[in-house]
Structures are given as structure tokens and as C-alpha cells.
Coordinates of C-alpha atoms in Angstrom, one line a residue:
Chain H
X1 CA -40.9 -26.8 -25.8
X2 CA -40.0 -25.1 -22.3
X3 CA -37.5 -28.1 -21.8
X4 CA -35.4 -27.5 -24.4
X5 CA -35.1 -24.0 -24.1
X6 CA -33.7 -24.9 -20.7
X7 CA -31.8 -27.5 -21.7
X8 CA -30.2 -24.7 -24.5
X9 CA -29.7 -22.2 -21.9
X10 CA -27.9 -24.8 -19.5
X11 CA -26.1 -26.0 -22.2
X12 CA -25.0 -22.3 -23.3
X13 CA -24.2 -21.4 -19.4
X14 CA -22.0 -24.9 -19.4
X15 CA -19.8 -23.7 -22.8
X16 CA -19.5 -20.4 -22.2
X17 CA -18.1 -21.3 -18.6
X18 CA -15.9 -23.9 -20.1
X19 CA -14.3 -21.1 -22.4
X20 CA -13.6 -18.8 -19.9
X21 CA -12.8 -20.6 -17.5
X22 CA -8.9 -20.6 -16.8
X23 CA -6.4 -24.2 -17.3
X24 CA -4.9 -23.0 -13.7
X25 CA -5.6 -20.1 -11.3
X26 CA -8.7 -19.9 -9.9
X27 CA -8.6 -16.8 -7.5
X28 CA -7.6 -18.0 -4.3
X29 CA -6.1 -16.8 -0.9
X30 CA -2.7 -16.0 -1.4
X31 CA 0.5 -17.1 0.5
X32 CA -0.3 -16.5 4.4
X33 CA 3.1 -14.4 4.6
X34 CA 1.7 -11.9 1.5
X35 CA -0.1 -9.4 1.5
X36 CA 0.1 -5.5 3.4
X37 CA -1.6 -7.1 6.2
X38 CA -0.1 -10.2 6.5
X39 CA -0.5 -11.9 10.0
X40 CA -3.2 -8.9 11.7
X41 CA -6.3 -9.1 12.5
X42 CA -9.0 -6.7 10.5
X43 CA -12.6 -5.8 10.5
X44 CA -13.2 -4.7 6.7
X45 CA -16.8 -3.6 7.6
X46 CA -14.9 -1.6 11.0
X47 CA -14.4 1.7 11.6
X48 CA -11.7 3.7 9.6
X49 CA -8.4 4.2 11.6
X50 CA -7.2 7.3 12.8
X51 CA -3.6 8.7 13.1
X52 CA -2.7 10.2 16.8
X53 CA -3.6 14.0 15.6
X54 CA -7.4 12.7 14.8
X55 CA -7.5 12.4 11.3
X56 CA -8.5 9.0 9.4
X57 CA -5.8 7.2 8.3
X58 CA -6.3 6.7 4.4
X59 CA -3.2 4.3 4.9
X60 CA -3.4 0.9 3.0
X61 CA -3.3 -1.4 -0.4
X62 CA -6.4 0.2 -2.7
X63 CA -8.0 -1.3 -5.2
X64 CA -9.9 1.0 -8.0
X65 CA -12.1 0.7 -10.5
X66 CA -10.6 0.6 -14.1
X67 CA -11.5 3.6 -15.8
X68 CA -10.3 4.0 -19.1
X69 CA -12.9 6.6 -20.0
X70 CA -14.3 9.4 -17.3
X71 CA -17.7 9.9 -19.5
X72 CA -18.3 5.5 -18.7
X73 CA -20.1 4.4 -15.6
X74 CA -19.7 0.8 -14.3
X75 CA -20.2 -1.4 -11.1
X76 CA -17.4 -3.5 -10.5
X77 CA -16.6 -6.4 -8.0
X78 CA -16.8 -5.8 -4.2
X79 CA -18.6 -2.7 -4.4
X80 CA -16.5 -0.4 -6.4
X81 CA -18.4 1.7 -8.3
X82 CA -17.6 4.7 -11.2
X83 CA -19.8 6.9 -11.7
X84 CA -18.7 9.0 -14.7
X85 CA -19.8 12.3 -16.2
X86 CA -21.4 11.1 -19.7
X87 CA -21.5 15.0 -21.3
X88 CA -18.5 16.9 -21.7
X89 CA -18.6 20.6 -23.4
X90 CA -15.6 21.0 -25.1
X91 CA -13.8 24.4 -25.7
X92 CA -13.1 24.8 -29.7
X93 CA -9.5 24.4 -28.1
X94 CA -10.5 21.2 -26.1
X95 CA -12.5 19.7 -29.0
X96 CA -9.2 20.2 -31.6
X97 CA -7.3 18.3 -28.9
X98 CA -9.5 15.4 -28.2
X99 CA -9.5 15.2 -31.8
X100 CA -5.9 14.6 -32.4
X101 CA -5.4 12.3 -30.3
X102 CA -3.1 9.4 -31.5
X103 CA -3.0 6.1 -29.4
X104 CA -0.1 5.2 -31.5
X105 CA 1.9 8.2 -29.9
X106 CA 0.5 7.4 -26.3
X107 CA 2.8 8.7 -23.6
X108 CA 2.1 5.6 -21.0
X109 CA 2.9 2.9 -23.4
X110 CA 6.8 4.9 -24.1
X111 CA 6.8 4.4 -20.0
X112 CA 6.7 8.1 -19.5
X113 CA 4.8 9.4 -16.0
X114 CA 1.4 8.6 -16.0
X115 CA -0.2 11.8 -14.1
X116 CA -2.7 11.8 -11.6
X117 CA -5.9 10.9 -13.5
X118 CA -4.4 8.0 -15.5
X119 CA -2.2 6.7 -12.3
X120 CA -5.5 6.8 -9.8
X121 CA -7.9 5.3 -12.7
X122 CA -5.8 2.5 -13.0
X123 CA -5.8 -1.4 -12.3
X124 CA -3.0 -2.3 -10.9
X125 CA -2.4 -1.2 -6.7
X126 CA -2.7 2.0 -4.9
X127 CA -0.5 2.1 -1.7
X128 CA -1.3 5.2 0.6
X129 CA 1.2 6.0 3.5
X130 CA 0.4 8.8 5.4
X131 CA 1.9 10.8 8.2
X132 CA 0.6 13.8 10.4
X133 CA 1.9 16.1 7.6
X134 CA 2.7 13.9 4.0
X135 CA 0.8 11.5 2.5
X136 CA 2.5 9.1 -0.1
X137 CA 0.3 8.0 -3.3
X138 CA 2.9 4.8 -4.5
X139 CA 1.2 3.5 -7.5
X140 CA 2.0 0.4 -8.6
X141 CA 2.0 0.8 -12.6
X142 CA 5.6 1.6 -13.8
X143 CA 6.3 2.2 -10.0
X144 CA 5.5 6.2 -10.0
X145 CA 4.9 7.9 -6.5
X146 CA 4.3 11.4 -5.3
X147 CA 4.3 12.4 -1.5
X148 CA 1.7 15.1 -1.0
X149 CA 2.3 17.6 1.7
X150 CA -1.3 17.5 3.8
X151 CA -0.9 20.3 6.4
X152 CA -3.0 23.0 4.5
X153 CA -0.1 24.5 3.2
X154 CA -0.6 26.8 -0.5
X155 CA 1.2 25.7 -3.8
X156 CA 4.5 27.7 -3.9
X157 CA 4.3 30.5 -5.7
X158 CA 6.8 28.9 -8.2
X159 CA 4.7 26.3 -9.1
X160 CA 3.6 27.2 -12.4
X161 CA 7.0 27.8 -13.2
X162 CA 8.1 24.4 -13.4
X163 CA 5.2 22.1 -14.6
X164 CA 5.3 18.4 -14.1
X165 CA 3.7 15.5 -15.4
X166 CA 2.0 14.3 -12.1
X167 CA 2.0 18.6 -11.0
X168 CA 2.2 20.4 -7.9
X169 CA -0.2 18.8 -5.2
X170 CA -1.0 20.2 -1.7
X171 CA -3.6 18.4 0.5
X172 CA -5.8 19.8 3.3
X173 CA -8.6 18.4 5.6
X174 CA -12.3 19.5 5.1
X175 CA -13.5 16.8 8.5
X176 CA -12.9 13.4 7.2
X177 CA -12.0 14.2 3.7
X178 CA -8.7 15.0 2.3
X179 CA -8.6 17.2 -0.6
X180 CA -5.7 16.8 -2.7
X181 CA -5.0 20.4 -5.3
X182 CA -3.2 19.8 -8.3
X183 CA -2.4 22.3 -10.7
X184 CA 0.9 23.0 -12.9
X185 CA 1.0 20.0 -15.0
X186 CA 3.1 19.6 -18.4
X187 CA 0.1 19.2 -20.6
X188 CA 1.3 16.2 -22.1
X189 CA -1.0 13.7 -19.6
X190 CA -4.8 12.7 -20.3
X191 CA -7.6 12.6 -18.3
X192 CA -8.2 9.0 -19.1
X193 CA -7.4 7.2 -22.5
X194 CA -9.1 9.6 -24.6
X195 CA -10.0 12.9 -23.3
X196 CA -7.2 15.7 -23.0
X197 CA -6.3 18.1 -20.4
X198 CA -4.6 21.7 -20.9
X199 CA -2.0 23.0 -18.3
X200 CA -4.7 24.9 -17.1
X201 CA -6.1 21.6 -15.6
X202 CA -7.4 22.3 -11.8
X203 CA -7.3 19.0 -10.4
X204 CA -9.6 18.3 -6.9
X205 CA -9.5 15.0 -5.6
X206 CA -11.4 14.1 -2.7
X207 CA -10.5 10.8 -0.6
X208 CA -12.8 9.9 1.9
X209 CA -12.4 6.3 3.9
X210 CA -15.7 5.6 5.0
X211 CA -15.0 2.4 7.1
X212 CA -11.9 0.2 7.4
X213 CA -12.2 -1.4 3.7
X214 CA -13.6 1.1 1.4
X215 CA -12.4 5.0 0.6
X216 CA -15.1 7.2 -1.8
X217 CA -13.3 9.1 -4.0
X218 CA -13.9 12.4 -6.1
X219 CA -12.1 14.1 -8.9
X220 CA -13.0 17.1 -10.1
X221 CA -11.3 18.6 -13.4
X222 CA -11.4 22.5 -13.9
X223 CA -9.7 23.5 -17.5
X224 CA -11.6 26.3 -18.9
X225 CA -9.0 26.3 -22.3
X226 CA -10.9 22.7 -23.2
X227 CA -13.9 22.3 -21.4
X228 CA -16.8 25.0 -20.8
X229 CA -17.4 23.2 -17.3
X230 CA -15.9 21.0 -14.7
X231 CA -16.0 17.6 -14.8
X232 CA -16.8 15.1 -12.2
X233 CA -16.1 11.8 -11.8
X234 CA -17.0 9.8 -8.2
X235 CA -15.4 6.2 -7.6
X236 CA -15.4 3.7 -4.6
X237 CA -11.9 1.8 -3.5
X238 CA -11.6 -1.2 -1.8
X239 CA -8.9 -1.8 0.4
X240 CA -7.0 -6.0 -0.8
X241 CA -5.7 -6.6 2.3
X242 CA -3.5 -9.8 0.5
X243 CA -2.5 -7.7 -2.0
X244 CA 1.2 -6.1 -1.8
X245 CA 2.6 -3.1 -4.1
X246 CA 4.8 -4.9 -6.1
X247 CA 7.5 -3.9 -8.3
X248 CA 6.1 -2.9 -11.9
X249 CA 9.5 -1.5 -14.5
X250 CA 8.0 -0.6 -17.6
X251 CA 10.8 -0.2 -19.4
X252 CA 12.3 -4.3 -18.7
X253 CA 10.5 -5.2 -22.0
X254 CA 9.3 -2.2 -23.5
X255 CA 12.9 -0.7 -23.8
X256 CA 14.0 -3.0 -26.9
X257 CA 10.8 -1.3 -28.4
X258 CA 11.3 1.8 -27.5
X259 CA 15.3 1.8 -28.6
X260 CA 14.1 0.0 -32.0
X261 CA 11.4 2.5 -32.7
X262 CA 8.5 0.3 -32.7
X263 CA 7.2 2.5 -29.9
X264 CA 7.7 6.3 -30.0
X265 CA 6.7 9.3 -28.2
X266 CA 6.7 12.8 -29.6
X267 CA 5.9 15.5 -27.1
X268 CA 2.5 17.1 -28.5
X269 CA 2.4 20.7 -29.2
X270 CA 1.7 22.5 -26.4
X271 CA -0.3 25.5 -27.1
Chain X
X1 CA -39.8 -20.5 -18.6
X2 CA -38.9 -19.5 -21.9
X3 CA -37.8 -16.0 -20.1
X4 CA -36.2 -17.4 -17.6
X5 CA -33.9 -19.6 -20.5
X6 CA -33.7 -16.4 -23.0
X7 CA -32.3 -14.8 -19.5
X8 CA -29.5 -17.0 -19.0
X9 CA -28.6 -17.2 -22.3
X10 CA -28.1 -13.2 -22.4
X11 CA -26.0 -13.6 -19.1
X12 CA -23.3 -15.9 -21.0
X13 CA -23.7 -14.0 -23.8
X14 CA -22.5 -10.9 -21.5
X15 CA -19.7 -13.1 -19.7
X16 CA -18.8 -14.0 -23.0
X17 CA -18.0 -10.4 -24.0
X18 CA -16.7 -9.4 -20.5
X19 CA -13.4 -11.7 -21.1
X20 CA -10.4 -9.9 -21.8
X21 CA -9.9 -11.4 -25.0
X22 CA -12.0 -9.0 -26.4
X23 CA -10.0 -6.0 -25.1
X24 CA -7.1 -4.9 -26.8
X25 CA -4.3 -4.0 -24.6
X26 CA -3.5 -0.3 -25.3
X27 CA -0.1 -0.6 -26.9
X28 CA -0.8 -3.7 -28.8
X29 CA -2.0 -1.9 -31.8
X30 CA 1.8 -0.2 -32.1
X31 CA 3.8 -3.5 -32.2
X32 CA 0.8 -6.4 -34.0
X33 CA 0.0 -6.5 -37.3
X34 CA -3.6 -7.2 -37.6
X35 CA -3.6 -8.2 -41.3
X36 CA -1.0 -11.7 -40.2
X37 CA -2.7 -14.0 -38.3
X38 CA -0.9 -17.1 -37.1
X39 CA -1.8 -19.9 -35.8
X40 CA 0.4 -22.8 -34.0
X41 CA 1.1 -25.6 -31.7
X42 CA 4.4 -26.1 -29.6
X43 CA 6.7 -26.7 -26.7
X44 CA 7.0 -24.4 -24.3
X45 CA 10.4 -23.0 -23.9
X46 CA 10.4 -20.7 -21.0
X47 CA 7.9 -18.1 -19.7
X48 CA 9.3 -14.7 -18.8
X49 CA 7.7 -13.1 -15.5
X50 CA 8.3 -9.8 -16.3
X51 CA 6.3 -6.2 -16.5
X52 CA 5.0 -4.7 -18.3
X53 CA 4.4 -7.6 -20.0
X54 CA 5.7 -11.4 -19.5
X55 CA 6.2 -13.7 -22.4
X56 CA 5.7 -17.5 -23.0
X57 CA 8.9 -18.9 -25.3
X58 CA 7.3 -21.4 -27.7
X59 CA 9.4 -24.0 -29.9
X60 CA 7.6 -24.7 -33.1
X61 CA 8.6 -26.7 -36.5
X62 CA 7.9 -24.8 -39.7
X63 CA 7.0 -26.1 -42.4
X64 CA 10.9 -27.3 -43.3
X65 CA 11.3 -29.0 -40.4
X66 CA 13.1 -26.3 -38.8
X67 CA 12.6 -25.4 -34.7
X68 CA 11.6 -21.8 -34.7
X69 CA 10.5 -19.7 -31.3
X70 CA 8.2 -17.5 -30.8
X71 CA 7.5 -15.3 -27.7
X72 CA 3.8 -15.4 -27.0
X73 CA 3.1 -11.6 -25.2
X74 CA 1.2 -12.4 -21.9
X75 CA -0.7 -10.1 -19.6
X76 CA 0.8 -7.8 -16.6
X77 CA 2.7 -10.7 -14.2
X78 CA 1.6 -8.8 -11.4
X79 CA -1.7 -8.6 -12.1
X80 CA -2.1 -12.4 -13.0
X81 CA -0.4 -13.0 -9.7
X82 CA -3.1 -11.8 -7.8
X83 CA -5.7 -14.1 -10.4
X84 CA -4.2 -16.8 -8.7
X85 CA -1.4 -17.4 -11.7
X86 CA 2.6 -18.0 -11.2
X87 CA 5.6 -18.1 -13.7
X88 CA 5.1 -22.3 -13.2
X89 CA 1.5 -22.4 -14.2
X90 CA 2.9 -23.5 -17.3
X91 CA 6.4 -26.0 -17.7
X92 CA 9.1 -26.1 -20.6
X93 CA 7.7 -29.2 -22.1
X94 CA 4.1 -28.5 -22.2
X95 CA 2.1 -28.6 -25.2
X96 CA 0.2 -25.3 -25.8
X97 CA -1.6 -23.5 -28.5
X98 CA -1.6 -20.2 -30.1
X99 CA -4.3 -18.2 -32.0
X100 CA -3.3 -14.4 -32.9
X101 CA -1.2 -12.1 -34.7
X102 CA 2.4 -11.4 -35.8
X103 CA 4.7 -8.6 -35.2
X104 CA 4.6 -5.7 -37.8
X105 CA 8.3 -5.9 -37.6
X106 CA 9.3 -8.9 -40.0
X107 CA 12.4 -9.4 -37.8
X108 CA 10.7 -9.8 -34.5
X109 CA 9.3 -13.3 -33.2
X110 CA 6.9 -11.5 -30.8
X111 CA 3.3 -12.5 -31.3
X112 CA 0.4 -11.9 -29.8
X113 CA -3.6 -13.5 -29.0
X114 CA -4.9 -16.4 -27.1
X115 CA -2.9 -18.5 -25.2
X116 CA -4.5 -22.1 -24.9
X117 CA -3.1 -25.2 -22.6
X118 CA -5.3 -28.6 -22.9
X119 CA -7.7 -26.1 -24.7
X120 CA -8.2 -23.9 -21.3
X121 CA -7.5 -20.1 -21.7
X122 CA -3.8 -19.8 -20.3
X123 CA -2.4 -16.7 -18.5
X124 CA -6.1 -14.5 -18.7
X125 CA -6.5 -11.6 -16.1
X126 CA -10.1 -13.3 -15.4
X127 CA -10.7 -12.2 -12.1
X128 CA -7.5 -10.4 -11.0
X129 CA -6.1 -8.0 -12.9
X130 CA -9.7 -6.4 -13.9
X131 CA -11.1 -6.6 -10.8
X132 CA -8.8 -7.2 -8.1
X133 CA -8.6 -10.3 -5.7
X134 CA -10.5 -11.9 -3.0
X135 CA -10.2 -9.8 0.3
X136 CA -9.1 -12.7 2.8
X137 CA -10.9 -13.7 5.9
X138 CA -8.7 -12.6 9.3
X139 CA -6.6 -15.0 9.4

């Protein structure tokens, strides 16, 4: 009796194994010449660098954990982590919102500007480049970038004025963690996949590298029109040092869709 | 022993549901019709390496006789790059097989599901594109 129901269970491990298994591409070292850090020497489990004027360097090729929905929580490969918040209290405002949301009408797949939470939640590579006073976010999906002034310096007082998709960011130094503050955004991003952010949104992010090859993050979103109380979200990157930022156009195959109507995008009514 | 066998068999059972066949990619739903499955065998024609999503060219003979080509949609190149696949992991010439849907437009040969060379899963984000690559040893 116990022998079959190992012979069963190695029998199950062996076609299950065999179905997922790939024909080709097993994951394997890439080209020696590819790869941000191509040809140097690194200590993953060393110490975080620093730039000349004493702050870390959060410089580097990050991978993040997939999070297609802020209220999950998930362990994924090589120690990244999400840890989501699983109770949101939605505003009546907030609740209307989340409600109409139509994936059909989803502003990523018309190759519009992702926005900071659906651009730093994503899959594909995060390259940071950072100076003494900007730091450069260059995100791989549908090649979007924004270069963050990090000096301490306030939002300009036109900000809210002209709201963007990814906003108006300013970062500052509390010790070893930069704070990235976000706010004047179009209202036509998402917080993830499903949940919906007002232009009210308050975006905090919080990077913090805490050795050569990992960075904990925090985002914190404020938006009192749809939700009653901040919501937190804390993830951990790992730096791919054979990974590269590669070119990513969106719109070299989606634009037959999007001209032949197959994929449309109607602005929602902002409010 | 039983426990230990019942245990393994729920671990396939979750690496069974962890492959990305079971997640639909978030625009698919606008551009594949559900309700017209098709299923084929073919040549490959070409594979197009292109974001945000590459294609696999397939010759087919209908029913008549007739060489018809679909374009099977394929994950993110980039992100099967880094799983270890490359626009030649597949040859014009090769045999491959197709499970999955049609196009809601009737004009439009694009089609979409599960990918199969020699009856192997071809051009899956496995390891890479879900949960990034190997870090490399210093060189």
C-alpha cells in the first residue's frame, strides 16, 4: 500500500515536470559580454555602495516582485517578498470607482504611461541611475523613465497645475532611505490592475538598499476621495546583475490594434 | 508514508497551477475570442522578436488543401530572453503544435494558447519573465 502511493506520487512529480518543463531554455548564464555588470567583480551579499557625498548608491538592474494586486502577499524567487495590505476601506467615491473598472478599456494595454505604482510593480527591469542630485527610474515596460530630483527640494508650486500620468516627484534622504513624493497625477493610472487612485493620490515610496544585491521598498498611498486610510504595501528587489534594460516599444505590434480599434482607450471621467 | 506521497502530490499539483498557462495576459481578453477554439499542426514560418508581444508564423493546410498562416501570439521577447529563450529556439521548418483561441476579428489570423514543439511547452516565461533570472557568479 505505502509503495504505491509513492510510486503515484513519483509518478505525478515525473508528469507534471515533463509538462512544464520547456522544449529549449532552461535558465542559464547569459552571454559573458551581457548584462549591467558585465566583466566586474561583485559581492551580492556586500555592502551597498555609496556615491562620493555619502549616500547609498541605489544605482543598478532591479528585479521586483510581480504585483498585479496591492491587497496579495507572495514570496517570490531569490528573496523578493510582497507584502500587501489585504483590507482596503473604500470612500463611497473610491468604492464607485473600483467598481467601474473595465479591463477592456485599460490604459497600459493602449500603450499609454504606466504611473508609478503599475511601472514599479511590474515584471520586466528597473534601472536606477543616480547622481548627487537626480535619480533616474528607467523602466523597462514600454520604455517610460522619470528623473527624480533627490536634493530635498519641494514640489513647485505649479505642480497641481499640470497633472501627469507618472506626477510630480521630489526625493529626499531620511539616513539611508530615499523617499520619493509623488503627487499631481492625471487620475487616469491604477494602483495595481484593479484598485483605483484619485488625483488626490499621495504617493511615498521608500527605497532602501540594504546590501549590494537587495533594495526594501515601501509605498505608501494617501487618497482620502477613495480610501478612508493609507495603504501600505512593503516589497524586496533583487539586483540581476546579467540582466540589461532592454528596449520594450509597445506600440511595434499593438499599433495595428490600436489604429483598427480592437484595442481602445477612453479617458475615464474624472471627477 | 502515505503523508509524505499525499505531500508531493499537492506540490505538483501547485506547480501545475503556477505555469503561466493558466494566466491570462491582461489584454488578451480584448483581441481572443473565447467561444473559437482552434486547434492545429504546422510549419513554422518565421517567429517575430518583437514587444510587446512576439509572434510564431505557422503554415497550415485547411481542410481544402489550401496553405493558410497563422500568427501564434508569444510572450514578452524580453522577458523570455532572460528564461534562457532566443528568436532561433524555434526554425522555419519545424513541426509545432497549437491549442487555443481565435481572433474576435474574423479578418485577423492572430491566435492565441499553448505553443507545443515535440510536445514540450514552446516560448513559456517559466522562470524568467515571472521571476527574473539567475544572478551569475563573478565571473
Amino acid at each position: 500500500m505505502n509503495i504505491r502511493w509513492i510510486a503515484l506520487a513519483l509518478t505525478a512529480v515525473l508528469v507534471t515536470l515533463s509538462l512544464t518543463a520547456p522544449a529549449f531554455g532552461q535558465t542559464r548564464q547569459s552571454p559573458a559580454d551581457r548584462g549591467f555588470l558585465a566583466g566586474k567583480k561583485y559581492d551580492l551579499n556586500g555592502p551597498a555602495p555609496r556615491l562620493a557625498n555619502g549616500h547609498p548608491d541605489l544605482g543598478g538592474v532591479w528585479d521586483r516582485p510581480g504585483v498585479q494586486d496591492i491587497t496579495k502577499s507572495f514570496t517570490a524567487k531569490d528573496g523578493m517578498k510582497q507584502v500587501g495590505q489585504a483590507e482596503l476601506q473604500f470612500t463611497e467615491a473610491g468604492l464607485k470607482a473600483y467598481k467601474s473598472y473595465d479591463p477592456k478599456n485599460d490604459y497600459a494595454g493602449a500603450c499609454l504611461p504606466y504611473g508609478w505604482p503599475r511601472a514599479i510593480q511590474g515584471l520586466h527591469p528597473l534601472q536606477i541611475v543616480q547622481s548627487d542630485d537626480f535619480a533616474a527610474f528607467l523602466f523597462e515596460q514600454n520604455s517610460w523613465f522619470t528623473a527624480v530630483p533627490i536634493d530635498g527640494r519641494p514640489h513647485p508650486k505649479d505642480a497641481k497645475g499640470l497633472p501627469t500620468w507618472f506626477g510630480n516627484t521630489v526625493g529626499r534622504w531620511e539616513g539611508d532611505t530615499l523617499v520619493l513624493d509623488t503627487i499631481a497625477t492625471n487620475g487616469y493610472t491604477m494602483l495595481d490592475y484593479t484598485h483605483p487612485h484619485s488625483t488626490e493620490l499621495h504617493l511615498i515610496q521608500r527605497f532602501t538598499r540594504t546590501d549590494f544585491g537587495h533594495m526594501n521598498y515601501e509605498m505608501i498611498a494617501e487618497d482620502p476621495k477613495y480610501y478612508k486610510t493609507p495603504i501600505k504595501n512593503t516589497r524586496t528587489f533583487v539586483l540581476r546583475p546579467n540582466w540589461e534594460t532592454m528596449e520594450y516599444s509597445c506600440e511595434e505590434t499593438n499599433l495595428d490594434q490600436i489604429r483598427n480599434g480592437t484595442i481602445k482607450w477612453t479617458p475615464p471621467n474624472i471627477e | 508514508m502515505i503523508r509524505t506521497g499525499l505531500t508531493i502530490l499537492f506540490i505538483c499539483t501547485g506547480l501545475l497551477l503556477a505555469s503561466p498557462a493558466f494566466f491570462a495576459h491582461h489584454s488578451a481578453s480584448a483581441e481572443f475570442d473565447e467561444t473559437k477554439p482552434l486547434e492545429f499542426t504546422g510549419t513554422v514560418r518565421l517567429v517575430e522578436w518583437v514587444n510587446p508581444h512576439g509572434y510564431v508564423q505557422v503554415d497550415v493546410k485547411d481542410e481544402t488543401g489550401k496553405i493558410v498562416t497563422y500568427r501564434i501570439e508569444i510572450m514578452a521577447p524580453n522577458g523570455l530572453y532572460r528564461a534562457g529563450w532566443t528568436k532561433d529556439s524555434v526554425k522555419p521548418g519545424e513541426t509545432v503544435s497549437f491549442k487555443g483561441r481565435r481572433a474576435k476579428n474574423p479578418q485577423s489570423m492572430n491566435v492565441s494558447g499553448r505553443l507545443t514543439l515535440n510536445g514540450k511547452p514552446l516560448f513559456t516565461s517559466t522562470e524568467g519573465d515571472r521571476r527574473g533570472g539567475q544572478a551569475t557568479e563573478n565571473p
